[in-house]
Short mmCIF file of C-alpha atoms in Angstrom, two decimals:
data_model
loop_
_atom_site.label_atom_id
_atom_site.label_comp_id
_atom_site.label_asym_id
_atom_site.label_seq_id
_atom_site.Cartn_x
_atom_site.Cartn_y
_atom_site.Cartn_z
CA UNK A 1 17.06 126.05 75.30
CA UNK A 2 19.02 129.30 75.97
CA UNK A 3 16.46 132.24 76.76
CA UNK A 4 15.82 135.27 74.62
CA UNK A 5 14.96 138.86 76.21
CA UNK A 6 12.05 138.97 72.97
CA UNK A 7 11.45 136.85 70.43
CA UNK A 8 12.48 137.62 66.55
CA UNK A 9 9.62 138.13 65.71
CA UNK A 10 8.94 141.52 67.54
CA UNK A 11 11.39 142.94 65.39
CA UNK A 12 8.10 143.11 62.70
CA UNK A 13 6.33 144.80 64.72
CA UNK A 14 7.94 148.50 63.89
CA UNK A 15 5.83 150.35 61.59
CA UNK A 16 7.09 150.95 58.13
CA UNK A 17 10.67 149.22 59.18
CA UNK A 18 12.32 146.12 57.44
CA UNK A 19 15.35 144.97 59.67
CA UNK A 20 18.39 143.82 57.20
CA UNK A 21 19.20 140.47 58.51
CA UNK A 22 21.26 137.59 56.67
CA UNK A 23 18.55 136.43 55.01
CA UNK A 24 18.11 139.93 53.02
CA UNK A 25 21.71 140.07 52.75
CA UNK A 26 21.57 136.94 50.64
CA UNK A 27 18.73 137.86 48.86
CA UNK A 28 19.93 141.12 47.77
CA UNK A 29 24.06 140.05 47.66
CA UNK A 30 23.79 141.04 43.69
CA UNK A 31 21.52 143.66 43.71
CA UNK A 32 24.59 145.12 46.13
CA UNK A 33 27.20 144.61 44.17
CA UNK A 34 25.81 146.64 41.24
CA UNK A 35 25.61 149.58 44.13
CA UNK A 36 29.06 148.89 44.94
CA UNK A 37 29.76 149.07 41.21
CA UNK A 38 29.18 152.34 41.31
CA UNK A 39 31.86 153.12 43.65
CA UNK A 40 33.76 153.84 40.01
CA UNK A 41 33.38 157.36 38.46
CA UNK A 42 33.64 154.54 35.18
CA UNK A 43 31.25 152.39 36.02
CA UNK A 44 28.86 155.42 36.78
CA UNK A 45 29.25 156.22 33.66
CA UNK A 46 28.73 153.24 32.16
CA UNK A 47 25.77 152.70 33.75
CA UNK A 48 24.21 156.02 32.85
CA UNK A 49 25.17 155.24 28.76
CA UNK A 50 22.57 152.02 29.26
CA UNK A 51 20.86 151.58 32.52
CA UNK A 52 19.56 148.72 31.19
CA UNK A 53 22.58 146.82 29.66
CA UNK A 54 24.82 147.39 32.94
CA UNK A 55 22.30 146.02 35.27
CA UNK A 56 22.23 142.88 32.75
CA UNK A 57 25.93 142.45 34.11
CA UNK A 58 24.47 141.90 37.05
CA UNK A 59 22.98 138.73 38.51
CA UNK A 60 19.69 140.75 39.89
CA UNK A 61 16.76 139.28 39.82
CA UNK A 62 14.57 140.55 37.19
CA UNK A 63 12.20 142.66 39.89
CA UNK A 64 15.28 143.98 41.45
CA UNK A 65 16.56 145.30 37.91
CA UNK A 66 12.90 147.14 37.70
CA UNK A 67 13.52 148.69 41.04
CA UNK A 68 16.32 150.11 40.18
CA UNK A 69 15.40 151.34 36.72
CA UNK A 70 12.05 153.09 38.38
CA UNK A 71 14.09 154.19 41.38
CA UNK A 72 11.78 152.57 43.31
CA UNK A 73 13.45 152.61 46.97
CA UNK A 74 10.27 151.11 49.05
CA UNK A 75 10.40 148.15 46.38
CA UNK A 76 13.90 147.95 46.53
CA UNK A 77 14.16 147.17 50.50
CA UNK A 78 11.45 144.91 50.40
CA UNK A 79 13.37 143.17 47.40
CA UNK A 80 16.14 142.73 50.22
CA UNK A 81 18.18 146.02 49.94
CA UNK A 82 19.97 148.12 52.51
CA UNK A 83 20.04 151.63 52.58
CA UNK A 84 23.71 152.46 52.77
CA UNK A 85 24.08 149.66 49.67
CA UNK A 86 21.01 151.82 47.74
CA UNK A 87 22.42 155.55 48.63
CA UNK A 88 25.20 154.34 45.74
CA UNK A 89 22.83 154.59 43.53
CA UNK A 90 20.83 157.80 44.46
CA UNK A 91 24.33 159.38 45.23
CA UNK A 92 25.13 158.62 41.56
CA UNK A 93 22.04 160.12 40.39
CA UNK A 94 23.34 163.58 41.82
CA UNK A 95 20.14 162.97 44.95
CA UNK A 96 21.05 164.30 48.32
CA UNK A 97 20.23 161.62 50.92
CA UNK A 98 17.38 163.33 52.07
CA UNK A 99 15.95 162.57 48.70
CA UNK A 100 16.57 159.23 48.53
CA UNK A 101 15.55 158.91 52.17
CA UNK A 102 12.01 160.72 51.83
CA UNK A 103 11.04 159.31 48.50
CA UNK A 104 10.32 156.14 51.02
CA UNK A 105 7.50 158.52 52.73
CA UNK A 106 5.11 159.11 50.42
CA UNK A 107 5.86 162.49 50.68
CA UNK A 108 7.28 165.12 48.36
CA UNK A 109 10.92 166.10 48.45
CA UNK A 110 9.43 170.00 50.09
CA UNK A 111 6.98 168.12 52.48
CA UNK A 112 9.68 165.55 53.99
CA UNK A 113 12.22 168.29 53.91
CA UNK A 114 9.77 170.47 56.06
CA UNK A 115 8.91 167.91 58.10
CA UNK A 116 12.70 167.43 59.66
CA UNK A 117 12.91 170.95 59.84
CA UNK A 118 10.09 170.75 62.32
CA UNK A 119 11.80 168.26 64.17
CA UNK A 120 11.49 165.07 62.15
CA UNK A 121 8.85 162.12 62.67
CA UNK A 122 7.63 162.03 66.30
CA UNK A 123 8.07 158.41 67.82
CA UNK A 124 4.40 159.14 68.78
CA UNK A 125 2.16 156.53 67.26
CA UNK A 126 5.29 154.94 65.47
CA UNK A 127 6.71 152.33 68.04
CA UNK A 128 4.57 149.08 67.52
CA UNK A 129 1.92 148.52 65.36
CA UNK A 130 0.55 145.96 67.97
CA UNK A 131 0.74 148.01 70.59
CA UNK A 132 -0.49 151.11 68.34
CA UNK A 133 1.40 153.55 70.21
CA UNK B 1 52.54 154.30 79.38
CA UNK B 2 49.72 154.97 76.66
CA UNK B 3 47.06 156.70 78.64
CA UNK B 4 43.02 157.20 77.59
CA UNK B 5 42.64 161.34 77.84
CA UNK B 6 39.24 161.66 76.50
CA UNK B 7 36.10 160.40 74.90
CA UNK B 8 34.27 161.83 72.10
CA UNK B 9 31.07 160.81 70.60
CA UNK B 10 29.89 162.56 67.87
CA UNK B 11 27.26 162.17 65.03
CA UNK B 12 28.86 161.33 61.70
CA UNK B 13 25.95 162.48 59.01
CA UNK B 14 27.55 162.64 55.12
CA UNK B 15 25.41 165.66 54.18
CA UNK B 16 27.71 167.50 57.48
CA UNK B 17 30.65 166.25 55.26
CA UNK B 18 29.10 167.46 51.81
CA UNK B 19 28.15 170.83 53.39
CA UNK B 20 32.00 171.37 54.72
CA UNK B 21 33.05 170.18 51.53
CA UNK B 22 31.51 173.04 49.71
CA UNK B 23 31.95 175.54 52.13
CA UNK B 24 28.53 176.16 53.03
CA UNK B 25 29.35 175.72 57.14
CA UNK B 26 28.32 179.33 57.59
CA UNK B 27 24.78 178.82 55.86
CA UNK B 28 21.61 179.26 57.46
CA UNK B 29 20.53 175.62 57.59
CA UNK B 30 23.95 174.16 58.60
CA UNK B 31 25.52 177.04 60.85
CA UNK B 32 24.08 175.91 63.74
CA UNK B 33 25.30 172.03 63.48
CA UNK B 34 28.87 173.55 63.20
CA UNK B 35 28.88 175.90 65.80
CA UNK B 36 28.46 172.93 68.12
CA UNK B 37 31.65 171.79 67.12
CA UNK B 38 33.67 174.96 67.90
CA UNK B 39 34.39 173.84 71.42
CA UNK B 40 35.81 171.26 70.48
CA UNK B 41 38.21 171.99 67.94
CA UNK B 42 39.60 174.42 70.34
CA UNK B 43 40.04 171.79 72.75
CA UNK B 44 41.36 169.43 70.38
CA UNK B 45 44.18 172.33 69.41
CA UNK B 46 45.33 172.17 73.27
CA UNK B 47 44.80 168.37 73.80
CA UNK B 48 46.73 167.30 70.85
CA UNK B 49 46.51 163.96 71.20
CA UNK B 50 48.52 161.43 69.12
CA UNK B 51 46.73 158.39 68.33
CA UNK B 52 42.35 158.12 68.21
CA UNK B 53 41.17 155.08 68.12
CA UNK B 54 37.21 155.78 66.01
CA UNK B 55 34.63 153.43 66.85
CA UNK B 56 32.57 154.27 63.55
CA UNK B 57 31.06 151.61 60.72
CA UNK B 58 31.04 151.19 57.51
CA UNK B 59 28.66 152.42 54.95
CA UNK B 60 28.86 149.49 52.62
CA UNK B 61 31.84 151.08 51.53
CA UNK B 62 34.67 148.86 52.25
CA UNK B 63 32.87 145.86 53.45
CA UNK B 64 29.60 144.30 54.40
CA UNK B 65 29.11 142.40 51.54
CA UNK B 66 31.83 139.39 51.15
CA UNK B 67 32.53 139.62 54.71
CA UNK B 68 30.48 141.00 57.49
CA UNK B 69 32.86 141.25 60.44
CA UNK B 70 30.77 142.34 63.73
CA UNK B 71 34.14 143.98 65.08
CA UNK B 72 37.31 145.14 62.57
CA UNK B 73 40.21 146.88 63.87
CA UNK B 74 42.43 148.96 61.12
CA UNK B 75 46.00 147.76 60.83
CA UNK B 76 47.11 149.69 58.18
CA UNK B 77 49.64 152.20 57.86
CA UNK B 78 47.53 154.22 56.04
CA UNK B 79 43.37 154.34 55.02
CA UNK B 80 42.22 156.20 51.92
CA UNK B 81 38.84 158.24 51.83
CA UNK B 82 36.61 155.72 49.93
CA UNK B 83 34.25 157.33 46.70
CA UNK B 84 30.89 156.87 48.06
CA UNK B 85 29.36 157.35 44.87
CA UNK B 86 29.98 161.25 44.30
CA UNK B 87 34.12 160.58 43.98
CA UNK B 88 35.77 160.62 47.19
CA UNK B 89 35.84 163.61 49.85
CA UNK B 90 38.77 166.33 49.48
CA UNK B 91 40.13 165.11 52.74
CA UNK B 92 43.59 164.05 53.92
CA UNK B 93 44.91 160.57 53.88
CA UNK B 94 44.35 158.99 57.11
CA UNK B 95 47.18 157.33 58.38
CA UNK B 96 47.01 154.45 61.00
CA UNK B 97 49.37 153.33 63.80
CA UNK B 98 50.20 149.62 63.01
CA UNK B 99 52.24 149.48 65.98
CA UNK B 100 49.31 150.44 68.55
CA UNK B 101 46.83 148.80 66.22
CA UNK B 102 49.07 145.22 66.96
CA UNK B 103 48.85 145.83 70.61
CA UNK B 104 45.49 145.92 70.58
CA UNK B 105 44.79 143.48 67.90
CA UNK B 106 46.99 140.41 70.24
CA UNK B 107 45.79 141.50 73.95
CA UNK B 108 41.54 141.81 72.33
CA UNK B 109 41.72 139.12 70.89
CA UNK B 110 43.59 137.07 74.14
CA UNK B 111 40.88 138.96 76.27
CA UNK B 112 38.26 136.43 74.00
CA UNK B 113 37.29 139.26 71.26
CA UNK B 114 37.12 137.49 68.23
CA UNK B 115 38.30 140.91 66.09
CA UNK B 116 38.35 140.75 62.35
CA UNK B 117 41.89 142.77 61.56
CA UNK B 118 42.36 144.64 57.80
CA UNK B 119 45.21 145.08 56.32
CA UNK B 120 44.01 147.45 54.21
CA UNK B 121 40.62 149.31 54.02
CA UNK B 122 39.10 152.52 52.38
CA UNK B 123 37.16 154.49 55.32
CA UNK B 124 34.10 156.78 54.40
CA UNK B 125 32.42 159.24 55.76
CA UNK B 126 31.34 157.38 58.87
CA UNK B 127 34.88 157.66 59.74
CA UNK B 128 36.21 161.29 57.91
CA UNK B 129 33.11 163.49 59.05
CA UNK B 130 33.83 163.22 62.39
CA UNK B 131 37.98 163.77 61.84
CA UNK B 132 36.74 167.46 60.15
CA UNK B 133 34.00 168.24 62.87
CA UNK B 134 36.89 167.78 65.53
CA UNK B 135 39.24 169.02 63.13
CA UNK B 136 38.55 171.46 60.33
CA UNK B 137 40.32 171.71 57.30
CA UNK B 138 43.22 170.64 57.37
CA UNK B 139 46.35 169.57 55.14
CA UNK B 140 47.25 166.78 57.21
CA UNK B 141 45.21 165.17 59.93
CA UNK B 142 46.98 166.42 63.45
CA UNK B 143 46.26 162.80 64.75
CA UNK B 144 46.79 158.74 64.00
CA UNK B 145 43.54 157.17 63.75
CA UNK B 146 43.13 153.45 64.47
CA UNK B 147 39.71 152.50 63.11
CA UNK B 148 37.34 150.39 64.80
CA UNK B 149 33.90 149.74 62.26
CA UNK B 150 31.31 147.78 64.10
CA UNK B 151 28.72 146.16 61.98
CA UNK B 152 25.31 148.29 62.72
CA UNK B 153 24.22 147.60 59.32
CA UNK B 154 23.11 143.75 59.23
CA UNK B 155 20.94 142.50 62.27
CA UNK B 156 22.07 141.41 64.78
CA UNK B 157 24.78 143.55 65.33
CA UNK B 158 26.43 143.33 68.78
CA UNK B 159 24.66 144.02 71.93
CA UNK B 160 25.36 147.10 73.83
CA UNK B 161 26.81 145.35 76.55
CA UNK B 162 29.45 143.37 74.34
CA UNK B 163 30.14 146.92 73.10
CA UNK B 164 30.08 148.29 76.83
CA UNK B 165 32.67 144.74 77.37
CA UNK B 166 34.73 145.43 74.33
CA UNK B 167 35.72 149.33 75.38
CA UNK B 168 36.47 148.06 78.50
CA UNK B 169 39.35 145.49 77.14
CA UNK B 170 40.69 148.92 75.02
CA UNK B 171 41.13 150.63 78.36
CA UNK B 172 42.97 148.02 79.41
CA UNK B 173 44.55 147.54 76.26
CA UNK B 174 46.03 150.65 75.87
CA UNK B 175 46.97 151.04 79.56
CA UNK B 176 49.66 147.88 78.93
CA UNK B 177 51.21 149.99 76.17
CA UNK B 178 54.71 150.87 76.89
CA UNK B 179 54.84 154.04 74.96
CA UNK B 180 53.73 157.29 76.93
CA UNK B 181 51.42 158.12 74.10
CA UNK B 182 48.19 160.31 74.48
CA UNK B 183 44.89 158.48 73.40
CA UNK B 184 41.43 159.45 72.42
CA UNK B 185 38.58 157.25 71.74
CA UNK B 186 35.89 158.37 69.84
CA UNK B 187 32.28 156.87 69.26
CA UNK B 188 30.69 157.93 66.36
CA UNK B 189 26.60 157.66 64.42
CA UNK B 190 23.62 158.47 66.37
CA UNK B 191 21.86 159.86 67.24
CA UNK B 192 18.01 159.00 66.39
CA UNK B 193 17.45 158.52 62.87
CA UNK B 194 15.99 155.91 60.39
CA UNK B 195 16.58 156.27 56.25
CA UNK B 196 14.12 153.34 55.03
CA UNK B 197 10.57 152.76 54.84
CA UNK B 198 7.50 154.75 55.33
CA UNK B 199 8.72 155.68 59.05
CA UNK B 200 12.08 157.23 57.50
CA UNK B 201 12.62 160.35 58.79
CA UNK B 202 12.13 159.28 62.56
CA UNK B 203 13.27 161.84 65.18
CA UNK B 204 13.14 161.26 69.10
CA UNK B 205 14.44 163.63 71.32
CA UNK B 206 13.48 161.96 74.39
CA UNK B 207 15.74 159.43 73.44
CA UNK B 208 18.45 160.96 72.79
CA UNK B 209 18.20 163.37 75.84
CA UNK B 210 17.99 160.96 78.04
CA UNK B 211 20.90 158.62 76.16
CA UNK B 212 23.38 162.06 76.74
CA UNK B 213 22.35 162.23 80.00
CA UNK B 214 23.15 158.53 81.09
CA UNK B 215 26.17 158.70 79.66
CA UNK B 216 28.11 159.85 82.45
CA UNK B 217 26.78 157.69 85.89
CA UNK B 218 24.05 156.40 84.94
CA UNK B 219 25.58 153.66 82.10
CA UNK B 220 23.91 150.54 83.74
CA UNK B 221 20.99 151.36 82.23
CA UNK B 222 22.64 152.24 78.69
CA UNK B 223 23.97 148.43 79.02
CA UNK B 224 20.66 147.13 78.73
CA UNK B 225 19.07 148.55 76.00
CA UNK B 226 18.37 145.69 73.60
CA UNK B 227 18.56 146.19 69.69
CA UNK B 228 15.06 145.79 69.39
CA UNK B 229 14.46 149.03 72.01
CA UNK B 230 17.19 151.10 69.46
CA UNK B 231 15.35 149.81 66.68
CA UNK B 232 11.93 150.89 68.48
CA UNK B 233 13.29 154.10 69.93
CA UNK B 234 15.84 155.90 67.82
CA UNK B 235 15.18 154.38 64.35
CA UNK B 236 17.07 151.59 62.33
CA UNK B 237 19.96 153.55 61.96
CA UNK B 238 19.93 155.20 65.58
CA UNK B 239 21.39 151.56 66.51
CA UNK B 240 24.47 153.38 65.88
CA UNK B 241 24.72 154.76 69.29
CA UNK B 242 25.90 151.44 70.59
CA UNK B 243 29.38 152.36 69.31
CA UNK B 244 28.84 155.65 71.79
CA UNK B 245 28.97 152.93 74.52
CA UNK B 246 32.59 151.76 73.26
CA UNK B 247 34.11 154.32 73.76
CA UNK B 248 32.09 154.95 77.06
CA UNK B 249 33.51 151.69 78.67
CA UNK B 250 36.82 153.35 77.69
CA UNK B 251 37.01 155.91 79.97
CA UNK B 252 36.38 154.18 83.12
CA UNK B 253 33.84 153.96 86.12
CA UNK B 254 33.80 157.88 86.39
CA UNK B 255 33.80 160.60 83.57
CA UNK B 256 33.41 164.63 84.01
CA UNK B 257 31.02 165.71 81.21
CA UNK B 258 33.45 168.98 79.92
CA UNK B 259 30.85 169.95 76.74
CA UNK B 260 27.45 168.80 74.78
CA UNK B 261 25.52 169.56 72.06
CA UNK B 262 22.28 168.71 70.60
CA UNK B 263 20.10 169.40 67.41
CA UNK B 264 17.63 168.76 64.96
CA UNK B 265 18.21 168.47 61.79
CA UNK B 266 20.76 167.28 59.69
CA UNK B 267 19.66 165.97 56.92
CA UNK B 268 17.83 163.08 58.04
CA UNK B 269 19.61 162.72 61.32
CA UNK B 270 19.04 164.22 65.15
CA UNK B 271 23.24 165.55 65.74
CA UNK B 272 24.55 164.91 69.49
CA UNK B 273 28.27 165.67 70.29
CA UNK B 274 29.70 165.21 73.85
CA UNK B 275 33.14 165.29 75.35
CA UNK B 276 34.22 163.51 78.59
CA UNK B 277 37.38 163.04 80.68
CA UNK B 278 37.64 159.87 82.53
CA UNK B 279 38.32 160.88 86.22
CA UNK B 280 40.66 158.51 88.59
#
């Protein structure tokens, strides 16, 4: 067996992080290409005329259509997403990243704004959840 | 002889492109991100060199999807800005140098890099947002650009010592060139940041800090960072710097540090800029 500096596995052990592996690429290959879709100024509009009827284009699972109807960006990585595929979408919604990015937190657009103003999320407490430090 | 001049690393954060798109660089929240850039554009007016070759990745805007090529080297004669979803930045063409990009595409890929090569690509802002920090607005980029995206995006991307491995096969790359042409290499992302999940908005200075200072003699520990310690340490995105480490490799054994800059925030993102000169 060839040796491995950690196993795989560690990689779950970040607080509030989802790696994007192949796996989630596969699962999510769809979901993706309706936020490539929206690459076109056409398709943008399209898909603001019927959110609904342009996702059906789509073959997205029927949780992953939800996600994106609701805007739901914690639901949508754990669905198998990847940020810079979902920032399509919140770009075409008129969000700044930030936006997208701290509707993840639980906190309100003000409070996450203020908090990277501060200096961001310390590290502090938010390496391993094992190792609770 | 084609000769590596200098090595830039700089953060490549879209919001820095959005805010120079609308002119707010002299605002109160984005002035000091773009005063850290001044030095440089200076020195960029009396460098004027003729060909970079941009370590930077894509944003799942030209790839990552049907393909997921760990390293792709531009061949085209030309790259358009791609629309990331808000139409496409007010930015010049980039234009490529298919002749250097073939040099470098055969002797990579005979020292054993397994390259992916396009033919024809849209770059974002991964790759423009740096061009306009070093840059400004322009009419015409003053340079060539040869891009180089690196897959950061889908685990496992490659380890910072086959990125430390691969800028050292440029160097030698572009030293075989015949033509006496003056090179840059840039390495672009970083520095700590993370955009998903409840830990989104990660910052770590200590990081960072101690990543800059590294840089110039003390790259053998750089090498062995493992993508699980950038994952840990900077964020899921701060796994970006490993494209920093490209163009590191670049430059040689010995570099003089000639300018730095550091700050917090932009956007979501910790910004770190630094300029070296390989030294013989």
């Amino acid at each position: 067996m060839r040796t491995r500096l950690y196993s795989l596995e560690e990689l779950d052990d970040i607080p509030g992080t989802t790696v994007f592996n192949a796996m989630r690429s596969r699962q999510a290959y769809h979901l993706h290409k309706f936020c490539m879709s929206l690459m076109e100024a056409a398709n943008r509009d399209e898909f603001r005329k019927d959110e609904r009827a342009y996702l059906d284009r789509f073959r997205m699972s029927e949780e992953q259509k939800l996600a994106v109807l609701s805007r739901d960006f914690n639901q949508l990585i754990e669905l198998g997403g990847n940020i810079y595929f979902l920032v399509k979408l919140s770009n075409t919604d008129g969000w700044s990243a930030q936006k997208a990015v701290g509707s993840m937190t639980g906190m309100t657009p003000d409070e996450y704004a203020a908090m990277m103003r501060a200096g961001g999320r310390s590290i502090k407490g938010n390496r391993s959840i094992r190792g609770k430090n | 002889m084609a000769r590596i001049t200098a090595g830039i690393a700089t953060s490549h954060v879209p919001a820095i492109g959005a805010a120079f798109d609308m002119d707010r660089t002299q605002d109160p929240y984005w002035k000091p991100v773009f005063d850290g850039y001044e030095w440089v554009k200076e020195f960029q007016r009396k460098e004027d060199p003729d060909v970079v070759i941009l370590c930077y990745n894509d944003h799942a805007s030209a790839m990552m999807l049907d393909v997921v090529p760990t390293f792709a080297l531009g061949c085209a004669e030309e790259f358009a800005p791609a629309d990331e979803g808000w139409g496409a930045r007010p930015v010049p063409m980039v234009m490529g140098d298919p002749v250097l990009a073939g040099h470098l595409a055969e002797q990579l890929v005979i020292d054993e890099f397994d390259l992916t090569l396009m033919n024809h690509m849209d770059v974002d802002h991964g790759l423009t947002v740096p061009l306009s920090l070093m840059f400004g607005k322009v009419s015409q980029w003053p340079v060539r650009v040869i891009p180089l995206a690196v897959n950061v995006t889908q685990f496992p991307t490659p380890s910072a010592e086959r990125c430390w491995q691969l800028g050292a096969a440029i160097a030698d790359a572009v030293q075989s060139f015949p033509a006496g042409l003056n090179v840059q290499i840039w390495g672009t992302g970083g520095m700590s940041h993370q955009l998903q999940g409840p830990r989104a908005g990660l910052i770590n200075p200590e990081f960072d800090n101690a990543f800059l200072d590294k840089l110039s003699n003390r790259t053998d520990e750089l090498r062995k960072i493992t993508r699980l310690e950038f994952l840990r340490e900077s964020g899921s995105e701060g796994i970006e710097l490993i494209m920093w480490l490209i163009m590191r490799a670049a430059l040689g054994a010995k570099v003089e540090e000639l300018n730095r800059f550091y700050h917090v925030p932009a956007s979501n993102t910790a910004v770190g800029h630094i300029v070296l000169r390989p030294v013989s």
